[in-house]
C-alpha positions as semicolon CSV with decimal commas, in nm:
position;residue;x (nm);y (nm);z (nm)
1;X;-0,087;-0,981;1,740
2;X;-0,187;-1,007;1,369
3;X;-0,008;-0,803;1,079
4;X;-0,234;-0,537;0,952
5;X;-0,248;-0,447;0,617
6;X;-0,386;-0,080;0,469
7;X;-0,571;-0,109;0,132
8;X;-0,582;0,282;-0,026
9;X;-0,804;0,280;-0,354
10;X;-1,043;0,455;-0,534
11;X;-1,163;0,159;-0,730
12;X;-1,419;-0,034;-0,503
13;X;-1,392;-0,326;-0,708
14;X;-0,985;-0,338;-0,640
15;X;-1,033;-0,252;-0,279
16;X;-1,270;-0,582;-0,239
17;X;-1,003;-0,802;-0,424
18;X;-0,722;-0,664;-0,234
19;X;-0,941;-0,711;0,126
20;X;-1,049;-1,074;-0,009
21;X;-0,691;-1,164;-0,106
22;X;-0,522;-1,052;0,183
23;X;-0,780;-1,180;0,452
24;X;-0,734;-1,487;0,298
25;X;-0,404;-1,518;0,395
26;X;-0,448;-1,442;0,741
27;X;-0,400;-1,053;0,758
28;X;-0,597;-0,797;0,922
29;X;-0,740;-0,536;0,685
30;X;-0,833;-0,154;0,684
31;X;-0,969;0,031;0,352
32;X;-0,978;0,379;0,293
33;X;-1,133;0,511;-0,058
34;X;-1,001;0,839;-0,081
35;X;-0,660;1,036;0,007
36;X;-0,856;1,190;0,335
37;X;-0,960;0,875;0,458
38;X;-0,660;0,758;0,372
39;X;-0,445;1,015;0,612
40;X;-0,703;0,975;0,853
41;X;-0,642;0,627;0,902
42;X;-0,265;0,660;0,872
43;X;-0,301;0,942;1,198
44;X;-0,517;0,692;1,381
45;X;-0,280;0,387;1,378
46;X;0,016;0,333;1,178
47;X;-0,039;0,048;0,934
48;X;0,242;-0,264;0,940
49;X;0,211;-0,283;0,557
50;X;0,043;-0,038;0,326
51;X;-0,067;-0,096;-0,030
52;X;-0,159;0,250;-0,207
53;X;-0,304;0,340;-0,569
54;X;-0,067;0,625;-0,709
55;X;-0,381;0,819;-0,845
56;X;-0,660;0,905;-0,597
57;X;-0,930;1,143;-0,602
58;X;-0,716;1,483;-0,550
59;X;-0,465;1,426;-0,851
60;X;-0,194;1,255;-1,007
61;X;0,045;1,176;-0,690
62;X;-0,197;1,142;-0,426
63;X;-0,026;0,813;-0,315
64;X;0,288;0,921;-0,351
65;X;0,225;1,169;-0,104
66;X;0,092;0,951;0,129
67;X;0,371;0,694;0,136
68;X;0,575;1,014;0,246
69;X;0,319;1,096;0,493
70;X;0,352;0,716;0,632
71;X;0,761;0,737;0,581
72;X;0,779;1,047;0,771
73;X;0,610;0,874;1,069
74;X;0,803;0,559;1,040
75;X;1,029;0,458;0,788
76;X;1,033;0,073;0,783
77;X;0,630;0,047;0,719
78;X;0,665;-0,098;0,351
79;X;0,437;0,050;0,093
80;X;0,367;-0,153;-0,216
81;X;0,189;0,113;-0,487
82;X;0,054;0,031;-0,733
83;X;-0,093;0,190;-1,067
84;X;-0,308;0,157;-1,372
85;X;-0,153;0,435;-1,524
86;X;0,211;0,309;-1,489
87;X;0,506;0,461;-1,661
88;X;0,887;0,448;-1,584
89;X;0,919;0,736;-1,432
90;X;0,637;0,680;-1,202
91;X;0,780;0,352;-1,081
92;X;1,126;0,518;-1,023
93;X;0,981;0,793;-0,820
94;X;0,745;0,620;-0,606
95;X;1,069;0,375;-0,531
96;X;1,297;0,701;-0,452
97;X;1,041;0,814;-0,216
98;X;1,046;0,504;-0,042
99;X;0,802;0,234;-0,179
100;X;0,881;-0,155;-0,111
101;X;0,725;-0,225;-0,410
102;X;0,568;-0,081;-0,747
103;X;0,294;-0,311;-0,951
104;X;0,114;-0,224;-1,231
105;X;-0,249;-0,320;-1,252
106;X;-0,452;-0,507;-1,323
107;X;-0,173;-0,720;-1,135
108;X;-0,085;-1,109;-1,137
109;X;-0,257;-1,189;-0,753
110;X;-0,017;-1,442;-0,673
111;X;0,247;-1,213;-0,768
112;X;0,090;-0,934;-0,503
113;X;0,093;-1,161;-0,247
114;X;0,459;-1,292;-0,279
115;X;0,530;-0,882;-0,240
116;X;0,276;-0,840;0,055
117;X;0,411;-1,154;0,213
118;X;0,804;-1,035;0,181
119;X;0,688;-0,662;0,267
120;X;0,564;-0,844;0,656
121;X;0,880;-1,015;0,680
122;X;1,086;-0,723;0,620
123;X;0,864;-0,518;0,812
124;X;0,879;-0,774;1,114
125;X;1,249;-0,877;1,110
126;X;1,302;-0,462;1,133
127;X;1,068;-0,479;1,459
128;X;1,272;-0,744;1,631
């Protein structure tokens, strides 16, 4: 069974990268646009690996909120976030609520994909 990978942006330009990239390295991909879809798709099937803007289309900590929503249902999903609007404290809180990872954008791609690469290890060797 292949590793799936959920892409949460607002940006549709980021959310085609992100799809390109990772289906180019082999991994299934799902896209939501906005934090509804988002939790919708999170409800419907549990991702393997998650990659989630911090700011959505309801506020500041939209994606924040949803790697707690995906935490809360498992805990070993990783969640790389990542953020155009980065700050310190931003990158500390998203990793105290859980994250695997925090990026800023726009982001080095090769970089990304060592993350989303380690982030399916981790979340396979956990499985086993």
């Amino acid at each position: 069974m292949s590793t799936e990978i959920l892409i949460i942006d607002d940006n549709p330009d980021i959310r085609n990268i992100l799809k390109d990239l990772i289906s180019e390295a082999g991994y299934e991909t799902r896209i939501a646009a906005n934090y509804n879809q988002a939790l919708n798709e999170i409800d419907k099937k549990l991702p393997d690996v998650a990659i989630i803007d911090v700011k959505l289309d309801k506020g500041d900590n939209d994606g924040i909120e949803l790697l707690s929503h995906i935490k809360s249902k498992n805990k070993d999903v990783p969640v790389i976030i990542i953020s155009g609007h980065a700050n310190i404290e931003m990158a500390v809180k998203s990793l105290k609520h859980g994250a695997f990872e925090f990026i800023e954008k726009p982001f080095d791609q090769e970089r990304l994909m060592n993350f989303v690469n380690r982030a399916v290890e981790n979340y396979n060797l956990k499985k086993q």
